[in-house]
PDB file of C-alpha atoms in Angstrom:
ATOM      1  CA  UNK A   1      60.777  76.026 224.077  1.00  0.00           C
ATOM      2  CA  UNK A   2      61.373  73.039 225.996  1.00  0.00           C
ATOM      3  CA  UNK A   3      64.612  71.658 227.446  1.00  0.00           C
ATOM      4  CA  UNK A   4      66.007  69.868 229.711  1.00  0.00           C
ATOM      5  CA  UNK A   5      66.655  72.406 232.938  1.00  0.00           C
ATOM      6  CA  UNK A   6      69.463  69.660 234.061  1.00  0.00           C
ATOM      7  CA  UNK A   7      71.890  70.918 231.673  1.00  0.00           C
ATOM      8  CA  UNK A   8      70.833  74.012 230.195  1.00  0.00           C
ATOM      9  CA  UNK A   9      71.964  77.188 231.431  1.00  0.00           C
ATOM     10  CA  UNK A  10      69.080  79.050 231.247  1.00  0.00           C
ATOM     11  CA  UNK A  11      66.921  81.004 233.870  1.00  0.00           C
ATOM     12  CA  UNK A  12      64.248  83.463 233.171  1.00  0.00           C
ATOM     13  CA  UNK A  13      66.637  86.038 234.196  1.00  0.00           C
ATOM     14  CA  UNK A  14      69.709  84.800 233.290  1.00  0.00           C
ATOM     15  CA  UNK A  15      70.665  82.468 230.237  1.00  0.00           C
ATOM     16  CA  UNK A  16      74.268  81.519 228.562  1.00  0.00           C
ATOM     17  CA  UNK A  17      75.352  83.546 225.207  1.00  0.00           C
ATOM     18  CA  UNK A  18      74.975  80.930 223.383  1.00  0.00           C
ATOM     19  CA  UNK A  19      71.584  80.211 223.620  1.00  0.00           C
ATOM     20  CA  UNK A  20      70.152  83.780 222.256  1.00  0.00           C
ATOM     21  CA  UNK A  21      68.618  82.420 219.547  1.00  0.00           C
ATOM     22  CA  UNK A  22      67.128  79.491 221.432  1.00  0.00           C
ATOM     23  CA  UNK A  23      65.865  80.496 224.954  1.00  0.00           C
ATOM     24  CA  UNK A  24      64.076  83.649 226.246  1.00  0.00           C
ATOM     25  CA  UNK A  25      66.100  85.496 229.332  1.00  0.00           C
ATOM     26  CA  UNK A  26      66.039  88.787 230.487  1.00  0.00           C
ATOM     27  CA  UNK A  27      70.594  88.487 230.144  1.00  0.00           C
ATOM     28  CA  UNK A  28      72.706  86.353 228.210  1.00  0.00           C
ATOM     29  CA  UNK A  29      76.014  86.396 229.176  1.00  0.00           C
ATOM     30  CA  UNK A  30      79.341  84.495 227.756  1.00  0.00           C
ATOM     31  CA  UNK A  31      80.451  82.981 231.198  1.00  0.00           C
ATOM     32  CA  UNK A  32      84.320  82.032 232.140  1.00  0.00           C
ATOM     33  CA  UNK A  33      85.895  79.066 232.655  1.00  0.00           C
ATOM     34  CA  UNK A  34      86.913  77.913 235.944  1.00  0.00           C
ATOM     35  CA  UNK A  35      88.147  75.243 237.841  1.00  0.00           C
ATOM     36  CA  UNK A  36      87.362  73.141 240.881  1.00  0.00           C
ATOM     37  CA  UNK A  37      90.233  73.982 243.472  1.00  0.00           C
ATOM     38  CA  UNK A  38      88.707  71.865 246.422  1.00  0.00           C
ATOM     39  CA  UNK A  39      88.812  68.730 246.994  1.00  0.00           C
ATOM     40  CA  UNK A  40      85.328  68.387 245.351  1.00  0.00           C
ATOM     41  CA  UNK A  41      82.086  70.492 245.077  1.00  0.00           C
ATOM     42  CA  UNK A  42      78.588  70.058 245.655  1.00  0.00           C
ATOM     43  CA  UNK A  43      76.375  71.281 242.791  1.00  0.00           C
ATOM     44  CA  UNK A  44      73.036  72.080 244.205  1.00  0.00           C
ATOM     45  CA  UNK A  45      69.739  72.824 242.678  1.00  0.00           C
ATOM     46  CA  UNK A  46      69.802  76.146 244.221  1.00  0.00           C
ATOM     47  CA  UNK A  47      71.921  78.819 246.048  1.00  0.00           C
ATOM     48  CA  UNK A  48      71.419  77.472 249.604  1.00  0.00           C
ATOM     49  CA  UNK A  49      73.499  75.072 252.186  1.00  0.00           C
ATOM     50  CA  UNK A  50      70.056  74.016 252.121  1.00  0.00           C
ATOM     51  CA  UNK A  51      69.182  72.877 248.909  1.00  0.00           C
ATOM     52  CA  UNK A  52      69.464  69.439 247.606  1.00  0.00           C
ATOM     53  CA  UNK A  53      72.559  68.270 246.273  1.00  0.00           C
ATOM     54  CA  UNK A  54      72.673  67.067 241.932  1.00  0.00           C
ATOM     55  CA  UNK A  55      75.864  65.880 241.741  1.00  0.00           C
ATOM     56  CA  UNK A  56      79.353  66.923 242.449  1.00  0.00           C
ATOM     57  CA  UNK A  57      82.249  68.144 240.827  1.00  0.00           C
ATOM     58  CA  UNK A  58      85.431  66.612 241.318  1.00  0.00           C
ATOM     59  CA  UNK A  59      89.152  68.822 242.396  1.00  0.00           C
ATOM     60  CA  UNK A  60      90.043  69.756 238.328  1.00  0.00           C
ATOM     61  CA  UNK A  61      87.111  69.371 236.629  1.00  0.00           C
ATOM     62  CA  UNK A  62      86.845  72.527 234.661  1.00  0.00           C
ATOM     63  CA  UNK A  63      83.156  74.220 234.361  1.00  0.00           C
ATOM     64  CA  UNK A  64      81.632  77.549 233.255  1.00  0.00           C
ATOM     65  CA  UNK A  65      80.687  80.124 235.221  1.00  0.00           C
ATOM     66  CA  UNK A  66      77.436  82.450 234.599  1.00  0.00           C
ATOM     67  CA  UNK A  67      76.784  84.185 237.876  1.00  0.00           C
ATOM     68  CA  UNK A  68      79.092  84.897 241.176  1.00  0.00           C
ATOM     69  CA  UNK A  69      76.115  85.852 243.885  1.00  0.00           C
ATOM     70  CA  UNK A  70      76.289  85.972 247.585  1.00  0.00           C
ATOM     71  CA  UNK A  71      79.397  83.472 247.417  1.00  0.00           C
ATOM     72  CA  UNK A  72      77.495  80.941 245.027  1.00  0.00           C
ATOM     73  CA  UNK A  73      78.616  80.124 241.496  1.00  0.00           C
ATOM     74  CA  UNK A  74      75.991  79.474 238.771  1.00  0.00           C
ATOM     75  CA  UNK A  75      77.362  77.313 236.757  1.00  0.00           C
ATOM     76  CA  UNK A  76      77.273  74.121 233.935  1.00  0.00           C
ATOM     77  CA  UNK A  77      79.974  71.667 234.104  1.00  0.00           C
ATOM     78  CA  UNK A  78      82.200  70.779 231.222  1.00  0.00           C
ATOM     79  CA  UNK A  79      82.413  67.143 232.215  1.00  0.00           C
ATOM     80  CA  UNK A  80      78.465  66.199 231.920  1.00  0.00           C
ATOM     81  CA  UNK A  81      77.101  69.630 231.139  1.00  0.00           C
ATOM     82  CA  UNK A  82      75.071  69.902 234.713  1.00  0.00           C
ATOM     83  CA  UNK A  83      74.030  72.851 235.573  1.00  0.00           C
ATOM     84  CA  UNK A  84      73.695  74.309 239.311  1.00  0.00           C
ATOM     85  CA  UNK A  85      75.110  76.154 242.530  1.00  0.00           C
ATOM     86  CA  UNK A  86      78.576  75.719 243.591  1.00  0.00           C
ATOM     87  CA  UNK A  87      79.878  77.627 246.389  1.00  0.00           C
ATOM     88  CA  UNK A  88      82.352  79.778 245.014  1.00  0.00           C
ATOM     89  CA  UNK A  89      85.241  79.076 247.294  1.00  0.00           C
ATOM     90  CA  UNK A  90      85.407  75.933 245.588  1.00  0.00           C
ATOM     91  CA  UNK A  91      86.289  77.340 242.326  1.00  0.00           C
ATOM     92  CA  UNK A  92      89.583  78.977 241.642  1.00  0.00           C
ATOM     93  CA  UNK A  93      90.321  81.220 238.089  1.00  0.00           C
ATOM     94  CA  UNK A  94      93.962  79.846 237.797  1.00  0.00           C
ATOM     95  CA  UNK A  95      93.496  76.366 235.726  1.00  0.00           C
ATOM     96  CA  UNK A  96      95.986  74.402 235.531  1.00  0.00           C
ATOM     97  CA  UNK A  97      95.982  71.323 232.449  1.00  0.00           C
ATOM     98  CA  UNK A  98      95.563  67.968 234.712  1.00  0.00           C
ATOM     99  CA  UNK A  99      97.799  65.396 233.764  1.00  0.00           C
ATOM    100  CA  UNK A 100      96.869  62.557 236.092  1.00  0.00           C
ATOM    101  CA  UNK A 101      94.394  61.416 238.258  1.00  0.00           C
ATOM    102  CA  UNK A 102      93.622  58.996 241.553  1.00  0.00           C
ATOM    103  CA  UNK A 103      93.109  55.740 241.120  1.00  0.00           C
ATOM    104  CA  UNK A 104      92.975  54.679 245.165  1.00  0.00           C
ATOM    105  CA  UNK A 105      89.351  55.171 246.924  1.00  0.00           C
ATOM    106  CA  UNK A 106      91.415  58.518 248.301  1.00  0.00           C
ATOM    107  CA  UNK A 107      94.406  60.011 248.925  1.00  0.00           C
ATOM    108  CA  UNK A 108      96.552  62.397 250.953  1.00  0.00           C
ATOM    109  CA  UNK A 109      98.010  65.576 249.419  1.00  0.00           C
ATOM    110  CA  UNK A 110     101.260  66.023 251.891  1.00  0.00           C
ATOM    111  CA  UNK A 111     103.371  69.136 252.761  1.00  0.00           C
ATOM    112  CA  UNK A 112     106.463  67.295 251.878  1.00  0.00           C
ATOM    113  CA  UNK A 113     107.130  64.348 250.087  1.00  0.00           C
ATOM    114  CA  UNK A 114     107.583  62.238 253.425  1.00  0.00           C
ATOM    115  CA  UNK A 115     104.731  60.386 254.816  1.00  0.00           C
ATOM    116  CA  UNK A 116     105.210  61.897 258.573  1.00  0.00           C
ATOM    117  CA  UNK A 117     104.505  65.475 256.810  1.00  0.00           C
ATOM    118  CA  UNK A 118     101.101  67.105 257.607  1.00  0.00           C
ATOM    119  CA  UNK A 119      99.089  66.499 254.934  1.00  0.00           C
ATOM    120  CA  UNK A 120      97.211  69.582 253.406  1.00  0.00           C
ATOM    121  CA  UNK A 121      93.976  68.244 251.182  1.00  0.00           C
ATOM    122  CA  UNK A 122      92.733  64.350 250.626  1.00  0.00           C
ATOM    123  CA  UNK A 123      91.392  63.898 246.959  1.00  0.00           C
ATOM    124  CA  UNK A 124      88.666  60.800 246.147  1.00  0.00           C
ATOM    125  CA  UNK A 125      88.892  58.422 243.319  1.00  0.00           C
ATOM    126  CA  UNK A 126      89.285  60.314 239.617  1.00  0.00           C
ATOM    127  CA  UNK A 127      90.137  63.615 241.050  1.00  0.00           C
ATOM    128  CA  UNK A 128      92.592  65.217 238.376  1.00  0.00           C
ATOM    129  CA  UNK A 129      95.947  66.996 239.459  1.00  0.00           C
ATOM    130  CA  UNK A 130      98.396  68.656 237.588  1.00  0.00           C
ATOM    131  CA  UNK A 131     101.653  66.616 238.195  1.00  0.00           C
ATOM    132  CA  UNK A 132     105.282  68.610 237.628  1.00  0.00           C
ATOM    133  CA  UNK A 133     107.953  66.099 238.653  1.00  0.00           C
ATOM    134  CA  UNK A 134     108.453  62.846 240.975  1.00  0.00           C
ATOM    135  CA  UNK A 135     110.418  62.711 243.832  1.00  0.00           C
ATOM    136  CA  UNK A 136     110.933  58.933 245.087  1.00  0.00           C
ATOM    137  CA  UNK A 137     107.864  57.635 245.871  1.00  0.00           C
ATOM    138  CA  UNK A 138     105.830  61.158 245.763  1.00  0.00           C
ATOM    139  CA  UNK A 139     104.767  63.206 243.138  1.00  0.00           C
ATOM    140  CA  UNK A 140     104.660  67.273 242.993  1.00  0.00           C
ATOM    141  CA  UNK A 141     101.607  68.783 242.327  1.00  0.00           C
ATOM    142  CA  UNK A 142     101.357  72.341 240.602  1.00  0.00           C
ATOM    143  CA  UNK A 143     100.348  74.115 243.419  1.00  0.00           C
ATOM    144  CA  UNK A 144     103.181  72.322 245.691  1.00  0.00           C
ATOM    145  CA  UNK A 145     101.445  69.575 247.264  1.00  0.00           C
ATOM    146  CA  UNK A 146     102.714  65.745 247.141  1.00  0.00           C
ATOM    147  CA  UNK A 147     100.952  62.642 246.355  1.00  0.00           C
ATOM    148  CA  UNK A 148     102.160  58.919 247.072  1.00  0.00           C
ATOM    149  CA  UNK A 149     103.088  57.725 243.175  1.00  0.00           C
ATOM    150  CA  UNK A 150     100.875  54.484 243.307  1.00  0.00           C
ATOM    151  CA  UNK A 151      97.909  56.217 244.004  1.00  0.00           C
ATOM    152  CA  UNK A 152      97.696  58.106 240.559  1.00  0.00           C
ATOM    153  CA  UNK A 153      97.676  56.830 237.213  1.00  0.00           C
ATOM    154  CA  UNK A 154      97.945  59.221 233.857  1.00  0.00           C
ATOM    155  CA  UNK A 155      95.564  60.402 232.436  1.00  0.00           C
ATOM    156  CA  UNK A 156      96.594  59.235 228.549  1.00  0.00           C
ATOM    157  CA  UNK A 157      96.787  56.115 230.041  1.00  0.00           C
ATOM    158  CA  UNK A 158      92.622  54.745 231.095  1.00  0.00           C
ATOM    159  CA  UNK A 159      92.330  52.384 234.164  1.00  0.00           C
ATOM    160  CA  UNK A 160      90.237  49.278 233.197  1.00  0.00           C
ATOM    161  CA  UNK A 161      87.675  46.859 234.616  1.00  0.00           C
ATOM    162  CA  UNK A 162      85.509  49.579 235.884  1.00  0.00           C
ATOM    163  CA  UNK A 163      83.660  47.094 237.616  1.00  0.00           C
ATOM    164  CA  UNK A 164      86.396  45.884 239.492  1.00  0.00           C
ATOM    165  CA  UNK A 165      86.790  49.755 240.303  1.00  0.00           C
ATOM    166  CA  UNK A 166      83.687  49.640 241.602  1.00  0.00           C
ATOM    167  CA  UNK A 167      84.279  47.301 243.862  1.00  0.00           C
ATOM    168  CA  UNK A 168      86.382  49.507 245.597  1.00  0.00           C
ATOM    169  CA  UNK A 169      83.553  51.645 246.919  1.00  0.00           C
ATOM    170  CA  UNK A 170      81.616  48.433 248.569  1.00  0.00           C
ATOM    171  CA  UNK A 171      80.215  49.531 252.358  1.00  0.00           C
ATOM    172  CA  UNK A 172      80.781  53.081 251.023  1.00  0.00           C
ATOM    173  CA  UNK A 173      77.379  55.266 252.177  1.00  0.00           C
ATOM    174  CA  UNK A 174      74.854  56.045 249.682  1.00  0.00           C
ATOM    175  CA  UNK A 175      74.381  59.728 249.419  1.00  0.00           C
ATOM    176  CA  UNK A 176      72.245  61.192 246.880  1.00  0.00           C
ATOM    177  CA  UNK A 177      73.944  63.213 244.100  1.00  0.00           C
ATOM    178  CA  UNK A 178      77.619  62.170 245.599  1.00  0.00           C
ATOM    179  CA  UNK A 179      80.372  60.920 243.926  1.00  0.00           C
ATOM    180  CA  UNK A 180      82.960  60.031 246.070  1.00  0.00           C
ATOM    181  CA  UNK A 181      84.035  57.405 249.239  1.00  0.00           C
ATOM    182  CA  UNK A 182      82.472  59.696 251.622  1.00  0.00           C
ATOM    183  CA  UNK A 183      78.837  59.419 250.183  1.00  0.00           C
ATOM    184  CA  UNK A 184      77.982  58.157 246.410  1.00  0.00           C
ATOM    185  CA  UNK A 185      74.528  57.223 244.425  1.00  0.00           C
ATOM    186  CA  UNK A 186      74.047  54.774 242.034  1.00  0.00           C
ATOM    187  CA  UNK A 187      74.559  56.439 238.567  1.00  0.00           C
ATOM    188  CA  UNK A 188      77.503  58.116 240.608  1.00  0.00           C
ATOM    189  CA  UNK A 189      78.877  54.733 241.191  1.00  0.00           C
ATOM    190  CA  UNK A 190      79.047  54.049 237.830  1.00  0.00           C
ATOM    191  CA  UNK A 191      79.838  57.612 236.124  1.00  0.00           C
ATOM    192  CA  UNK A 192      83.212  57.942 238.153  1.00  0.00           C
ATOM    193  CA  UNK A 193      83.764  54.051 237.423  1.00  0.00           C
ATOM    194  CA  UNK A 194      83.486  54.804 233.564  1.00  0.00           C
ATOM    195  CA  UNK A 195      85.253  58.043 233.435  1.00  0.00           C
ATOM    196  CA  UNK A 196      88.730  56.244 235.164  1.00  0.00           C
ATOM    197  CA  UNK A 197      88.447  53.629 232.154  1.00  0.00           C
ATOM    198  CA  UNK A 198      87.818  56.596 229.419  1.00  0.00           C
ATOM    199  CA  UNK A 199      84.146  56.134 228.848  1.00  0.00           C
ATOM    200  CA  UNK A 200      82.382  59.585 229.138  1.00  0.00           C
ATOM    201  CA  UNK A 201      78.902  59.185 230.920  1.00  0.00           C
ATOM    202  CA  UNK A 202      75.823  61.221 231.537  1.00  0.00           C
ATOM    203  CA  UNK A 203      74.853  61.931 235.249  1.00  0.00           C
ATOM    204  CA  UNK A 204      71.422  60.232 235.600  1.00  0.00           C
ATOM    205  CA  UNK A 205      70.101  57.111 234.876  1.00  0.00           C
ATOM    206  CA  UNK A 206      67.413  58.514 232.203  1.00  0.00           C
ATOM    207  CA  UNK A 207      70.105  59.602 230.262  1.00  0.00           C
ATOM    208  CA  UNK A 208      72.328  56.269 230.986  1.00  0.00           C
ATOM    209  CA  UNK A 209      69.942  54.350 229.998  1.00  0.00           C
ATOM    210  CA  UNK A 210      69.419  55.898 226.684  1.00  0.00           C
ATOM    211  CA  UNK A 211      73.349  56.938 225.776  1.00  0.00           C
ATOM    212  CA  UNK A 212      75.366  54.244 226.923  1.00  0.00           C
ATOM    213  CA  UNK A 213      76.592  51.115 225.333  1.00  0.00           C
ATOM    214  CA  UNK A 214      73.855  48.575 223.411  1.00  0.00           C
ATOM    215  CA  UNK A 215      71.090  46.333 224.541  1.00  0.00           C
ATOM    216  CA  UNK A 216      72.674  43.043 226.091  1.00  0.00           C
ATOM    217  CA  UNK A 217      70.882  40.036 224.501  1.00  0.00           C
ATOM    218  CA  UNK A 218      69.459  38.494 227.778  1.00  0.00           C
ATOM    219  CA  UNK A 219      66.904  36.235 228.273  1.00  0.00           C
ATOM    220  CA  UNK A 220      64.265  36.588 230.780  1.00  0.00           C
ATOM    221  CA  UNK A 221      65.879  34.235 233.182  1.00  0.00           C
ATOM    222  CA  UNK A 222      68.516  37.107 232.942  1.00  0.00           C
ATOM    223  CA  UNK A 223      70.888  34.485 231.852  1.00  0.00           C
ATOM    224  CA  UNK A 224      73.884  36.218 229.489  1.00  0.00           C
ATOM    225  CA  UNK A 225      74.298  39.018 231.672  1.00  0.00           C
ATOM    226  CA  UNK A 226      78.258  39.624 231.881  1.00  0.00           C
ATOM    227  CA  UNK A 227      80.788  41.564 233.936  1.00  0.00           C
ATOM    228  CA  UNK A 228      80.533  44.823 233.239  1.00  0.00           C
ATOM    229  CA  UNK A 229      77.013  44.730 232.146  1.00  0.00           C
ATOM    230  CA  UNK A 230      74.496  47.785 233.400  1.00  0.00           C
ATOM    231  CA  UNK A 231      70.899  46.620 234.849  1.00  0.00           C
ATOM    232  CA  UNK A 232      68.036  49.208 234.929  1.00  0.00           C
ATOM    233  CA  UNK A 233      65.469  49.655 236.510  1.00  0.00           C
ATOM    234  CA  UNK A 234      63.239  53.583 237.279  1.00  0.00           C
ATOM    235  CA  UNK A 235      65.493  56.086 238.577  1.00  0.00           C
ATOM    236  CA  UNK A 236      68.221  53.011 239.096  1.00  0.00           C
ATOM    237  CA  UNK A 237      71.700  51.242 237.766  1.00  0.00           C
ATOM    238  CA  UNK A 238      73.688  48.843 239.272  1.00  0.00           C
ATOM    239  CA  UNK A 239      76.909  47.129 237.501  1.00  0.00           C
ATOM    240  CA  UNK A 240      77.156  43.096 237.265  1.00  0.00           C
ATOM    241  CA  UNK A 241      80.292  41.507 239.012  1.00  0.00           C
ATOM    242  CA  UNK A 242      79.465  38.479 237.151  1.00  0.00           C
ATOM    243  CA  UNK A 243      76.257  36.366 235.856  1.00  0.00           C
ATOM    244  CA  UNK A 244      74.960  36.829 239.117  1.00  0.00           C
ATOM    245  CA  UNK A 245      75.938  39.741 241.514  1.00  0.00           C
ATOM    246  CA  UNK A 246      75.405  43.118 241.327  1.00  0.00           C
ATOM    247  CA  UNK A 247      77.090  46.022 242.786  1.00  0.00           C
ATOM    248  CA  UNK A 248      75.328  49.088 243.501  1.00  0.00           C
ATOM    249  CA  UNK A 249      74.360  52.388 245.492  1.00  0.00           C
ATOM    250  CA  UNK A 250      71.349  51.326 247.076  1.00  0.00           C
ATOM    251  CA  UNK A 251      69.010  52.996 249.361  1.00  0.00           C
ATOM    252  CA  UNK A 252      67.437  49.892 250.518  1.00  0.00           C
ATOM    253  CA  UNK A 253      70.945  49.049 252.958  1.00  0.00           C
ATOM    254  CA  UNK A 254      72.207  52.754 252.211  1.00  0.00           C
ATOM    255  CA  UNK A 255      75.673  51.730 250.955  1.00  0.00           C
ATOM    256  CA  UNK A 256      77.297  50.287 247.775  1.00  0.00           C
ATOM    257  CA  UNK A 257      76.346  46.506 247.930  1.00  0.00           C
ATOM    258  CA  UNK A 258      77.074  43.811 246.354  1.00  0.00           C
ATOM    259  CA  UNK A 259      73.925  40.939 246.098  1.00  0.00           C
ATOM    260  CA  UNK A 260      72.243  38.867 243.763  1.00  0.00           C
ATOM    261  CA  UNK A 261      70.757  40.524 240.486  1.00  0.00           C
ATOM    262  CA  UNK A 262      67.721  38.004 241.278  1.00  0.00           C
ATOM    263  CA  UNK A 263      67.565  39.211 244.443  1.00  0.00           C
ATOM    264  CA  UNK A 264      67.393  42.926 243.858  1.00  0.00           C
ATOM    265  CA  UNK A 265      64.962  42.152 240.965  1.00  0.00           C
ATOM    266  CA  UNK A 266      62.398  40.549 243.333  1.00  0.00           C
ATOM    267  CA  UNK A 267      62.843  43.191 246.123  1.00  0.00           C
ATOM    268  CA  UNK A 268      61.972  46.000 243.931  1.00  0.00           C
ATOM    269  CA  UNK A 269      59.039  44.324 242.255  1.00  0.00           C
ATOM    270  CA  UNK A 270      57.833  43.601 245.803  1.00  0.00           C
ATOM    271  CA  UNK A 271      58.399  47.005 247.238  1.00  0.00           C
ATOM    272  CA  UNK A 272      57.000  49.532 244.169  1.00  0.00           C
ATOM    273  CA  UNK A 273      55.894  46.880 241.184  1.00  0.00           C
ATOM    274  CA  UNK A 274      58.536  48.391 239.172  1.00  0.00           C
ATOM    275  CA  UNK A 275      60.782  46.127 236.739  1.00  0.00           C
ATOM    276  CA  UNK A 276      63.681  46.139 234.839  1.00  0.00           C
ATOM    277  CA  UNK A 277      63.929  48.308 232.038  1.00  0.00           C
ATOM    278  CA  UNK A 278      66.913  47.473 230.546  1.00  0.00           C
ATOM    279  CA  UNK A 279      70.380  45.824 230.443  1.00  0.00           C
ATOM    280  CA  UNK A 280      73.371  47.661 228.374  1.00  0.00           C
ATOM    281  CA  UNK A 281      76.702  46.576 227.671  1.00  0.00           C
ATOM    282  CA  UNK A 282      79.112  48.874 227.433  1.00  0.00           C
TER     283      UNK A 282
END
């Protein structure tokens, strides 16, 4: 049978429960739930400091894990269903329901509620915490850490303008399969983005392209394009600022830039002859 290996957890070995009557494996087992305890998580393609890097899991995003193996987790998330290697010091059995989550690029997690106190953890943009009570202009955590106020919002309560969110991560460095201010990648970008204004979102840009939003009626002078609007081209998205800019994870400067859609469009049919293959609104 085929499927897609990105978010099936199935091995020759090894395969989820659930897919017994679907995929041949040597095991199937039920998996548990966990939940991501640090601050985020790399999910790699295989068990190995080494290996390349998919994606990354964000501090409270739940998952389910298959295997515990010389201190790596085999696991799918719950978020986008990707399946990988997470170290499994990451992950922590105890899950606690997240109530909010971070709307600044990052923030500190302090000792005390008093900006002078040593902070113990910094959490990136849409990590979800489990807030138990407010104490001036700090809020409590679960596990006893505090978080400046202004730098969460609720979770029953979406951010908007994701592109104006995206802004935020301009001159941030590209880094494939990352998701946060330290490193991010261009379906990254605009996952996270989407997921703060309560639009779930595949990981890659196959499946982007594909599952989100509708064809934008735009002309081949690209005029109609809007805010908000995604732009497509192979193994690439980018999010529109306006009718003419784009922001997006590039590899050709290596940060999140913002330019001219015309601009990108030529540089990429220069470099590799490819096109764009779509424009969705969302």
């Amino acid at each position: 049978m085929n499927y897609d290996q990105r978010l099936t957890p199935a091995r020759p070995d090894l395969a989820a429960e659930h897919l017994r009557d679907t995929v041949q494996a040597e095991t199937y087992v039920p998996g548990r739930r966990m939940q991501v305890s640090a601050s985020y998580a790399d999910l790699r393609r295989s068990p190995s400091d080494e290996a390349a890097t998919d994606t990354q899991a964000l501090h409270g995003e739940t998952l389910i894990v298959y295997e515990d193996k010389n201190g790596w987790s085999w696991c799918q998330l719950d978020r986008d269903r990707y399946v990988g290697y997470v170290e499994s010091h990451a992950l922590t059995e105890r899950i606690a329901k997240p109530n909010h989550r971070v709307r600044s690029r990052h923030t500190l997690v302090y000792s005390a509620p008093d900006l002078k106190s040593p902070p113990l953890d910094a959490l990136p943009f849409n990590a979800e915490v489990q807030i138990i009570s407010a104490t001036g202009n700090f809020a409590e955590t679960h596990t006893g850490g505090f978080i400046f106020t202004r730098h969460l919002a609720p979770n029953n309560r979406p951010l908007s303008d994701f592109a104006g969110l995206a802004e935020m991560f301009l001159h941030t460095p590209y880094l494939w399969g990352g998701k946060t201010d330290v490193g991010i990648d261009c379906s990254g970008l605009v996952q996270v983005t989407l997921a703060a204004v309560g639009v779930a979102a595949p990981r890659d840009t196959d499946m982007m392209e594909t599952q989100l939003g509708r064809p934008a009626n735009v002309g081949e002078n690209l005029r109609g394009v809007r805010r908000g609007d995604l732009v497509f081209w192979p193994g690439h998205v980018g999010i529109m600022q306006n009718e003419q800019l784009l922001i997006h994870a590039n590899a050709h400067s290596m940060t999140v830039a913002s330019e001219l859609l015309s601009a990108v469009r030529d540089r990429v049919r220069s470099n590799n002859g490819s096109d764009i293959t779509a424009i969705r609104r969302v």
